[in-house]
């Protein structure tokens, strides 16, 4: 079939027509020396993006049996998709079309019509040169598995499992300890309006156990995971047993650890003293129903120390101020005579109900002292107040609020899955603001304290958010259409240097040891082109952005 | 038609847009109702977002474009929800779609119509820092890039037969005075409320001198003053005096006591404002007056510390004592009680008030229409004892973003994603 190139110049009403000389463009294009052997169809239209314009374009493609299409119109931001959709209605492969922007790049930026016209001709010529080197690309369709693997059976993992499990979607919930429920089970009480009551949590745990679409694996860890959205091969290890699973998505809900106060020399922290962490107090109160000193006595005076390790880790853990208020309340409900002194640096109460809780705690005669620094020797406290005065405080008990830090598992799981972590050791989000619980690889999500310290109600929201992502990305029975403009490695030129493996942000390239070359997994590749630029032997190209295509276009545009 | 396949989303900020796109991908028909003539919400009022200083337009414009091009999302601008009846799975919704008087399909957004309009009125979207015409887009870069005619102000629509200036200026015949307000009836299975927030009116707090002294700005006014597509194209000239400020005080927690909660985003945007100022006015003296610093996401503290190191002096002021702003010889004196309990002051050219985030002004009406409960602050209440905080008091109706309470961008997006899972799990 011989080439038949359609060039359609949009007038954009007067927007283009009044600023460039369209008849001249059409004439010049028809006389191009390097296209004299090609069949060109050159037409103009008042408004290609209008309903009439799109119909006109569709008819033109069909009637003329075009092999290549150029739309000289506006910014691709405005109407690239419009024209691609027109192509999709016809026999013309959309990758055999090119939009050329003669509005923003020509008509709108020059006072001199001749200059704008000359540039428009050059740009259209460049587009024509490029489109001749384009190749049809076909979208692939892959089967996908709707089932989901959740790692960690704390409150976030449980909520995700319950939101996702259905007759059409199995959930595998993996927990490395022997109990499900996570840290929340250690708590005596929850904060006001924390998104769930403790009874609600216990209900959810039994719901998980009873749900026939949720399979719980306790005492189990992940050994390996390979694959991509819709198709992950998972190997789990339970003691000596290995379990193999296929899932479509992975949710990481592996919780948090607490900063070790021993790392701060000024705290002289020792388990022998009456110095406790907040979680120890919660456990003690839950188990024994009281908060007592090592001697068994109820403390007469308690100092609460906020922000333990904040300086060291470099961030605020968000929930500590709130739970310290809760502990102050515990102490006052145990004995209203207990003197409670709360040494805080910045009272951080970011949720709408927090301030009320603070105000009600103040009413219970808890002393709040704003400090800039605290040091400890057992239960002898020394602090510097906001007024810069150094003061001593001798109490029976000290309770510390240590920073929340990423658990050790996070690093291992991130390495296993080839996903990114940030400089703090948390999972790194695909986009901090607009895609906050998705990993840089499709099909992998993190909930709970995975991306940053959060409380229970936010963990619940994140669990539901990850579920929302999975429910919209992995629909049972629906095929997955991977990126078409992917990279490919030319076997003959690949020297096996593995540079591309390092630069690929999506884990899409693997190394074939037998052949000694790198290979792109087209289902994972997003066509970013990092590997193309890095390849010292020039053996990689990205489809639809090949060197000849770019070179031809640039050569003409710069002429 | 099965109404479970249809979803109504009220409000087109980041939360409403995220929910719309996700539901459309899941095969739902989405009705996205927006009271303004443009979509995108308040994010697009900011030049850059904290803490990575991403350009807001670059963040949001691709999402806006995707929404407008999505065949399964019916975007209804200048529209409000008037009546809702029925129950989860089968709501009957009446939408009042106001006439835009400009045909969206015909208009290209060339902008020839508004310069010729003889009417001048204050531009609320630009925090009243500039005027607009009776036919206008709120700001350059509005999407959809199609103007709207203010029926209350347009001469033609108010009896003056002669005025035909915009019609004559439009080369596409897009202006249509015969357009009428429409009442549209739809049936949907679920509803997401994502109507966002407003900022506390600080003119009610007397000792701050807002609206009394021209150098006193609210945070949102400053955002627009700083924005390249704003009223001054980003030039930081003070109103009335036209002077470029040499010293600026940014006051945190304005109205916190009045509203009864911390708005959680002000410490960060105030730090961002200090950085903005330092970049544009490297010689300026910049002060942040705070009581407690609330920087509660993992990267926020680093950002704030960096601002404190390079851009602004952070001064503690005791919030037990009132702050007062007075003016003398065009200089603003900010008096406060310092860390030692002593009355102190800074004297500056400009004050930026980080005012509290409050429920949007139409929330009362909307909660009545939807018959859902509000909390004591006026935000939409959620059923915390049930399954998480996007579930309102009425089954089938969910809330996302700042309609539920003040929060940052990513928390809004997360609630939208959570609301989507609740809609898709409805049976």
JSON list of C-alpha atoms in Angstrom, two decimals, chain B residues 48-213:
[
{"chain": "B", "resi": 48, "resn": "UNK", "atom": "CA", "xyz": [2.79, 26.42, 44.65]},
{"chain": "B", "resi": 49, "resn": "UNK", "atom": "CA", "xyz": [1.94, 23.74, 47.20]},
{"chain": "B", "resi": 50, "resn": "UNK", "atom": "CA", "xyz": [3.93, 22.94, 50.33]},
{"chain": "B", "resi": 51, "resn": "UNK", "atom": "CA", "xyz": [6.34, 21.32, 51.09]},
{"chain": "B", "resi": 52, "resn": "UNK", "atom": "CA", "xyz": [7.81, 20.36, 47.71]},
{"chain": "B", "resi": 53, "resn": "UNK", "atom": "CA", "xyz": [6.74, 23.64, 46.12]},
{"chain": "B", "resi": 54, "resn": "UNK", "atom": "CA", "xyz": [5.08, 21.82, 43.24]},
{"chain": "B", "resi": 55, "resn": "UNK", "atom": "CA", "xyz": [3.42, 24.23, 40.85]},
{"chain": "B", "resi": 56, "resn": "UNK", "atom": "CA", "xyz": [-0.29, 23.88, 41.63]},
{"chain": "B", "resi": 57, "resn": "UNK", "atom": "CA", "xyz": [-1.43, 24.35, 38.07]},
{"chain": "B", "resi": 58, "resn": "UNK", "atom": "CA", "xyz": [0.99, 21.68, 36.86]},
{"chain": "B", "resi": 59, "resn": "UNK", "atom": "CA", "xyz": [-0.40, 19.39, 39.55]},
{"chain": "B", "resi": 60, "resn": "UNK", "atom": "CA", "xyz": [-4.06, 20.00, 38.89]},
{"chain": "B", "resi": 61, "resn": "UNK", "atom": "CA", "xyz": [-4.43, 21.07, 35.23]},
{"chain": "B", "resi": 62, "resn": "UNK", "atom": "CA", "xyz": [-3.80, 17.57, 33.80]},
{"chain": "B", "resi": 63, "resn": "UNK", "atom": "CA", "xyz": [-6.46, 16.22, 36.17]},
{"chain": "B", "resi": 64, "resn": "UNK", "atom": "CA", "xyz": [-8.87, 18.99, 35.14]},
{"chain": "B", "resi": 65, "resn": "UNK", "atom": "CA", "xyz": [-8.24, 18.21, 31.46]},
{"chain": "B", "resi": 66, "resn": "UNK", "atom": "CA", "xyz": [-8.79, 14.51, 32.04]},
{"chain": "B", "resi": 67, "resn": "UNK", "atom": "CA", "xyz": [-12.10, 15.24, 33.79]},
{"chain": "B", "resi": 68, "resn": "UNK", "atom": "CA", "xyz": [-13.31, 17.49, 30.97]},
{"chain": "B", "resi": 69, "resn": "UNK", "atom": "CA", "xyz": [-12.39, 14.92, 28.33]},
{"chain": "B", "resi": 70, "resn": "UNK", "atom": "CA", "xyz": [-13.87, 11.94, 30.18]},
{"chain": "B", "resi": 71, "resn": "UNK", "atom": "CA", "xyz": [-16.99, 10.75, 28.38]},
{"chain": "B", "resi": 72, "resn": "UNK", "atom": "CA", "xyz": [-18.36, 9.18, 31.54]},
{"chain": "B", "resi": 73, "resn": "UNK", "atom": "CA", "xyz": [-18.14, 12.32, 33.65]},
{"chain": "B", "resi": 74, "resn": "UNK", "atom": "CA", "xyz": [-20.91, 14.84, 33.16]},
{"chain": "B", "resi": 75, "resn": "UNK", "atom": "CA", "xyz": [-19.44, 18.10, 34.45]},
{"chain": "B", "resi": 76, "resn": "UNK", "atom": "CA", "xyz": [-22.14, 20.55, 35.51]},
{"chain": "B", "resi": 77, "resn": "UNK", "atom": "CA", "xyz": [-20.66, 23.94, 36.29]},
{"chain": "B", "resi": 78, "resn": "UNK", "atom": "CA", "xyz": [-22.62, 26.90, 37.73]},
{"chain": "B", "resi": 79, "resn": "UNK", "atom": "CA", "xyz": [-24.88, 24.25, 39.20]},
{"chain": "B", "resi": 80, "resn": "UNK", "atom": "CA", "xyz": [-26.18, 23.43, 42.65]},
{"chain": "B", "resi": 81, "resn": "UNK", "atom": "CA", "xyz": [-28.03, 20.51, 44.16]},
{"chain": "B", "resi": 82, "resn": "UNK", "atom": "CA", "xyz": [-31.53, 21.62, 45.02]},
{"chain": "B", "resi": 83, "resn": "UNK", "atom": "CA", "xyz": [-33.35, 18.56, 46.23]},
{"chain": "B", "resi": 84, "resn": "UNK", "atom": "CA", "xyz": [-32.51, 14.98, 47.14]},
{"chain": "B", "resi": 85, "resn": "UNK", "atom": "CA", "xyz": [-35.01, 12.27, 47.94]},
{"chain": "B", "resi": 86, "resn": "UNK", "atom": "CA", "xyz": [-34.90, 8.50, 48.17]},
{"chain": "B", "resi": 87, "resn": "UNK", "atom": "CA", "xyz": [-32.30, 6.37, 49.86]},
{"chain": "B", "resi": 88, "resn": "UNK", "atom": "CA", "xyz": [-28.96, 4.68, 49.35]},
{"chain": "B", "resi": 89, "resn": "UNK", "atom": "CA", "xyz": [-28.93, 2.94, 45.99]},
{"chain": "B", "resi": 90, "resn": "UNK", "atom": "CA", "xyz": [-31.77, 5.04, 44.68]},
{"chain": "B", "resi": 91, "resn": "UNK", "atom": "CA", "xyz": [-31.50, 8.77, 45.22]},
{"chain": "B", "resi": 92, "resn": "UNK", "atom": "CA", "xyz": [-33.52, 11.17, 43.10]},
{"chain": "B", "resi": 93, "resn": "UNK", "atom": "CA", "xyz": [-31.61, 14.40, 42.72]},
{"chain": "B", "resi": 94, "resn": "UNK", "atom": "CA", "xyz": [-32.75, 17.76, 41.38]},
{"chain": "B", "resi": 95, "resn": "UNK", "atom": "CA", "xyz": [-29.96, 19.95, 40.09]},
{"chain": "B", "resi": 96, "resn": "UNK", "atom": "CA", "xyz": [-30.33, 23.63, 39.34]},
{"chain": "B", "resi": 97, "resn": "UNK", "atom": "CA", "xyz": [-28.08, 24.35, 36.38]},
{"chain": "B", "resi": 98, "resn": "UNK", "atom": "CA", "xyz": [-27.77, 28.08, 35.94]},
{"chain": "B", "resi": 99, "resn": "UNK", "atom": "CA", "xyz": [-27.51, 29.55, 32.48]},
{"chain": "B", "resi": 100, "resn": "UNK", "atom": "CA", "xyz": [-23.91, 30.34, 31.56]},
{"chain": "B", "resi": 101, "resn": "UNK", "atom": "CA", "xyz": [-25.10, 32.28, 28.49]},
{"chain": "B", "resi": 102, "resn": "UNK", "atom": "CA", "xyz": [-21.98, 31.05, 26.71]},
{"chain": "B", "resi": 103, "resn": "UNK", "atom": "CA", "xyz": [-22.15, 27.84, 24.72]},
{"chain": "B", "resi": 104, "resn": "UNK", "atom": "CA", "xyz": [-19.40, 25.58, 26.08]},
{"chain": "B", "resi": 105, "resn": "UNK", "atom": "CA", "xyz": [-19.25, 23.57, 22.85]},
{"chain": "B", "resi": 106, "resn": "UNK", "atom": "CA", "xyz": [-18.84, 26.65, 20.66]},
{"chain": "B", "resi": 107, "resn": "UNK", "atom": "CA", "xyz": [-16.53, 28.79, 22.83]},
{"chain": "B", "resi": 108, "resn": "UNK", "atom": "CA", "xyz": [-12.79, 28.45, 22.32]},
{"chain": "B", "resi": 109, "resn": "UNK", "atom": "CA", "xyz": [-11.76, 30.61, 25.23]},
{"chain": "B", "resi": 110, "resn": "UNK", "atom": "CA", "xyz": [-10.03, 33.21, 23.06]},
{"chain": "B", "resi": 111, "resn": "UNK", "atom": "CA", "xyz": [-10.90, 35.93, 25.56]},
{"chain": "B", "resi": 112, "resn": "UNK", "atom": "CA", "xyz": [-12.18, 38.55, 23.10]},
{"chain": "B", "resi": 113, "resn": "UNK", "atom": "CA", "xyz": [-15.50, 39.03, 24.86]},
{"chain": "B", "resi": 114, "resn": "UNK", "atom": "CA", "xyz": [-14.56, 40.33, 28.28]},
{"chain": "B", "resi": 115, "resn": "UNK", "atom": "CA", "xyz": [-12.43, 43.37, 27.47]},
{"chain": "B", "resi": 116, "resn": "UNK", "atom": "CA", "xyz": [-15.37, 44.94, 25.61]},
{"chain": "B", "resi": 117, "resn": "UNK", "atom": "CA", "xyz": [-17.89, 44.47, 28.42]},
{"chain": "B", "resi": 118, "resn": "UNK", "atom": "CA", "xyz": [-18.73, 47.85, 29.99]},
{"chain": "B", "resi": 119, "resn": "UNK", "atom": "CA", "xyz": [-19.67, 46.45, 33.41]},
{"chain": "B", "resi": 120, "resn": "UNK", "atom": "CA", "xyz": [-17.17, 46.45, 36.29]},
{"chain": "B", "resi": 121, "resn": "UNK", "atom": "CA", "xyz": [-17.65, 44.39, 39.43]},
{"chain": "B", "resi": 122, "resn": "UNK", "atom": "CA", "xyz": [-15.47, 42.99, 42.16]},
{"chain": "B", "resi": 123, "resn": "UNK", "atom": "CA", "xyz": [-13.84, 39.61, 41.48]},
{"chain": "B", "resi": 124, "resn": "UNK", "atom": "CA", "xyz": [-14.57, 37.44, 44.52]},
{"chain": "B", "resi": 125, "resn": "UNK", "atom": "CA", "xyz": [-12.47, 34.57, 43.25]},
{"chain": "B", "resi": 126, "resn": "UNK", "atom": "CA", "xyz": [-9.49, 36.97, 43.28]},
{"chain": "B", "resi": 127, "resn": "UNK", "atom": "CA", "xyz": [-10.36, 37.85, 46.91]},
{"chain": "B", "resi": 128, "resn": "UNK", "atom": "CA", "xyz": [-11.75, 41.18, 45.62]},
{"chain": "B", "resi": 129, "resn": "UNK", "atom": "CA", "xyz": [-8.25, 42.43, 44.87]},
{"chain": "B", "resi": 130, "resn": "UNK", "atom": "CA", "xyz": [-9.27, 43.25, 41.30]},
{"chain": "B", "resi": 131, "resn": "UNK", "atom": "CA", "xyz": [-12.40, 43.83, 39.23]},
{"chain": "B", "resi": 132, "resn": "UNK", "atom": "CA", "xyz": [-13.99, 41.64, 36.62]},
{"chain": "B", "resi": 133, "resn": "UNK", "atom": "CA", "xyz": [-16.58, 42.24, 33.94]},
{"chain": "B", "resi": 134, "resn": "UNK", "atom": "CA", "xyz": [-20.14, 40.94, 33.73]},
{"chain": "B", "resi": 135, "resn": "UNK", "atom": "CA", "xyz": [-18.80, 38.33, 31.30]},
{"chain": "B", "resi": 136, "resn": "UNK", "atom": "CA", "xyz": [-15.67, 36.81, 32.78]},
{"chain": "B", "resi": 137, "resn": "UNK", "atom": "CA", "xyz": [-13.45, 33.89, 33.62]},
{"chain": "B", "resi": 138, "resn": "UNK", "atom": "CA", "xyz": [-12.41, 34.02, 37.29]},
{"chain": "B", "resi": 139, "resn": "UNK", "atom": "CA", "xyz": [-8.70, 33.96, 36.43]},
{"chain": "B", "resi": 140, "resn": "UNK", "atom": "CA", "xyz": [-6.52, 33.20, 33.45]},
{"chain": "B", "resi": 141, "resn": "UNK", "atom": "CA", "xyz": [-6.08, 29.47, 33.13]},
{"chain": "B", "resi": 142, "resn": "UNK", "atom": "CA", "xyz": [-9.64, 28.70, 34.24]},
{"chain": "B", "resi": 143, "resn": "UNK", "atom": "CA", "xyz": [-10.90, 25.32, 33.09]},
{"chain": "B", "resi": 144, "resn": "UNK", "atom": "CA", "xyz": [-13.22, 24.90, 31.32]},
{"chain": "B", "resi": 145, "resn": "UNK", "atom": "CA", "xyz": [-11.76, 27.93, 29.59]},
{"chain": "B", "resi": 146, "resn": "UNK", "atom": "CA", "xyz": [-15.19, 29.37, 28.88]},
{"chain": "B", "resi": 147, "resn": "UNK", "atom": "CA", "xyz": [-16.50, 32.60, 30.34]},
{"chain": "B", "resi": 148, "resn": "UNK", "atom": "CA", "xyz": [-19.80, 32.98, 32.17]},
{"chain": "B", "resi": 149, "resn": "UNK", "atom": "CA", "xyz": [-22.18, 35.91, 32.15]},
{"chain": "B", "resi": 150, "resn": "UNK", "atom": "CA", "xyz": [-23.30, 37.26, 35.50]},
{"chain": "B", "resi": 151, "resn": "UNK", "atom": "CA", "xyz": [-27.05, 37.54, 35.03]},
{"chain": "B", "resi": 152, "resn": "UNK", "atom": "CA", "xyz": [-27.36, 40.05, 37.86]},
{"chain": "B", "resi": 153, "resn": "UNK", "atom": "CA", "xyz": [-24.88, 42.47, 36.34]},
{"chain": "B", "resi": 154, "resn": "UNK", "atom": "CA", "xyz": [-25.12, 42.03, 32.56]},
{"chain": "B", "resi": 155, "resn": "UNK", "atom": "CA", "xyz": [-26.76, 45.11, 31.01]},
{"chain": "B", "resi": 156, "resn": "UNK", "atom": "CA", "xyz": [-28.39, 43.07, 28.28]},
{"chain": "B", "resi": 157, "resn": "UNK", "atom": "CA", "xyz": [-29.93, 40.60, 30.68]},
{"chain": "B", "resi": 158, "resn": "UNK", "atom": "CA", "xyz": [-31.18, 43.48, 32.79]},
{"chain": "B", "resi": 159, "resn": "UNK", "atom": "CA", "xyz": [-33.23, 45.24, 30.18]},
{"chain": "B", "resi": 160, "resn": "UNK", "atom": "CA", "xyz": [-30.69, 47.18, 28.16]},
{"chain": "B", "resi": 161, "resn": "UNK", "atom": "CA", "xyz": [-31.45, 46.03, 24.61]},
{"chain": "B", "resi": 162, "resn": "UNK", "atom": "CA", "xyz": [-28.63, 48.04, 23.07]},
{"chain": "B", "resi": 163, "resn": "UNK", "atom": "CA", "xyz": [-25.63, 46.34, 24.66]},
{"chain": "B", "resi": 164, "resn": "UNK", "atom": "CA", "xyz": [-24.45, 43.70, 22.25]},
{"chain": "B", "resi": 165, "resn": "UNK", "atom": "CA", "xyz": [-20.72, 44.19, 22.68]},
{"chain": "B", "resi": 166, "resn": "UNK", "atom": "CA", "xyz": [-19.71, 40.69, 23.71]},
{"chain": "B", "resi": 167, "resn": "UNK", "atom": "CA", "xyz": [-21.88, 39.14, 21.01]},
{"chain": "B", "resi": 168, "resn": "UNK", "atom": "CA", "xyz": [-20.14, 41.31, 18.43]},
{"chain": "B", "resi": 169, "resn": "UNK", "atom": "CA", "xyz": [-16.70, 40.48, 19.81]},
{"chain": "B", "resi": 170, "resn": "UNK", "atom": "CA", "xyz": [-17.28, 36.73, 19.74]},
{"chain": "B", "resi": 171, "resn": "UNK", "atom": "CA", "xyz": [-16.17, 35.22, 16.46]},
{"chain": "B", "resi": 172, "resn": "UNK", "atom": "CA", "xyz": [-17.75, 31.86, 17.17]},
{"chain": "B", "resi": 173, "resn": "UNK", "atom": "CA", "xyz": [-21.31, 32.85, 17.89]},
{"chain": "B", "resi": 174, "resn": "UNK", "atom": "CA", "xyz": [-20.89, 31.30, 21.31]},
{"chain": "B", "resi": 175, "resn": "UNK", "atom": "CA", "xyz": [-22.81, 33.86, 23.30]},
{"chain": "B", "resi": 176, "resn": "UNK", "atom": "CA", "xyz": [-26.40, 32.86, 23.73]},
{"chain": "B", "resi": 177, "resn": "UNK", "atom": "CA", "xyz": [-28.76, 35.09, 25.69]},
{"chain": "B", "resi": 178, "resn": "UNK", "atom": "CA", "xyz": [-31.63, 32.70, 25.12]},
{"chain": "B", "resi": 179, "resn": "UNK", "atom": "CA", "xyz": [-30.06, 30.13, 27.44]},
{"chain": "B", "resi": 180, "resn": "UNK", "atom": "CA", "xyz": [-32.28, 29.46, 30.44]},
{"chain": "B", "resi": 181, "resn": "UNK", "atom": "CA", "xyz": [-31.68, 28.14, 33.94]},
{"chain": "B", "resi": 182, "resn": "UNK", "atom": "CA", "xyz": [-32.40, 24.44, 33.82]},
{"chain": "B", "resi": 183, "resn": "UNK", "atom": "CA", "xyz": [-33.72, 21.99, 36.34]},
{"chain": "B", "resi": 184, "resn": "UNK", "atom": "CA", "xyz": [-32.18, 18.59, 35.80]},
{"chain": "B", "resi": 185, "resn": "UNK", "atom": "CA", "xyz": [-33.45, 15.41, 37.41]},
{"chain": "B", "resi": 186, "resn": "UNK", "atom": "CA", "xyz": [-31.02, 12.54, 37.84]},
{"chain": "B", "resi": 187, "resn": "UNK", "atom": "CA", "xyz": [-31.03, 9.23, 39.65]},
{"chain": "B", "resi": 188, "resn": "UNK", "atom": "CA", "xyz": [-27.94, 8.04, 41.46]},
{"chain": "B", "resi": 189, "resn": "UNK", "atom": "CA", "xyz": [-26.94, 5.21, 43.76]},
{"chain": "B", "resi": 190, "resn": "UNK", "atom": "CA", "xyz": [-24.50, 7.13, 45.92]},
{"chain": "B", "resi": 191, "resn": "UNK", "atom": "CA", "xyz": [-23.38, 10.66, 46.67]},
{"chain": "B", "resi": 192, "resn": "UNK", "atom": "CA", "xyz": [-19.98, 12.11, 47.63]},
{"chain": "B", "resi": 193, "resn": "UNK", "atom": "CA", "xyz": [-19.93, 15.56, 49.21]},
{"chain": "B", "resi": 194, "resn": "UNK", "atom": "CA", "xyz": [-16.63, 17.33, 48.48]},
{"chain": "B", "resi": 195, "resn": "UNK", "atom": "CA", "xyz": [-17.60, 20.96, 48.82]},
{"chain": "B", "resi": 196, "resn": "UNK", "atom": "CA", "xyz": [-14.41, 22.17, 50.46]},
{"chain": "B", "resi": 197, "resn": "UNK", "atom": "CA", "xyz": [-13.97, 25.05, 52.87]},
{"chain": "B", "resi": 198, "resn": "UNK", "atom": "CA", "xyz": [-13.96, 28.79, 53.35]},
{"chain": "B", "resi": 199, "resn": "UNK", "atom": "CA", "xyz": [-11.68, 30.99, 55.39]},
{"chain": "B", "resi": 200, "resn": "UNK", "atom": "CA", "xyz": [-12.79, 32.72, 58.59]},
{"chain": "B", "resi": 201, "resn": "UNK", "atom": "CA", "xyz": [-13.92, 36.30, 58.06]},
{"chain": "B", "resi": 202, "resn": "UNK", "atom": "CA", "xyz": [-11.31, 38.15, 60.10]},
{"chain": "B", "resi": 203, "resn": "UNK", "atom": "CA", "xyz": [-12.95, 41.55, 59.85]},
{"chain": "B", "resi": 204, "resn": "UNK", "atom": "CA", "xyz": [-15.00, 40.40, 62.84]},
{"chain": "B", "resi": 205, "resn": "UNK", "atom": "CA", "xyz": [-11.86, 40.22, 64.98]},
{"chain": "B", "resi": 206, "resn": "UNK", "atom": "CA", "xyz": [-11.40, 43.87, 65.76]},
{"chain": "B", "resi": 207, "resn": "UNK", "atom": "CA", "xyz": [-7.88, 44.27, 67.11]},
{"chain": "B", "resi": 208, "resn": "UNK", "atom": "CA", "xyz": [-6.35, 42.91, 63.90]},
{"chain": "B", "resi": 209, "resn": "UNK", "atom": "CA", "xyz": [-7.16, 45.95, 61.80]},
{"chain": "B", "resi": 210, "resn": "UNK", "atom": "CA", "xyz": [-8.26, 43.93, 58.79]},
{"chain": "B", "resi": 211, "resn": "UNK", "atom": "CA", "xyz": [-10.11, 46.10, 56.27]},
{"chain": "B", "resi": 212, "resn": "UNK", "atom": "CA", "xyz": [-9.09, 49.08, 58.42]},
{"chain": "B", "resi": 213, "resn": "UNK", "atom": "CA", "xyz": [-5.41, 49.10, 57.48]}
]
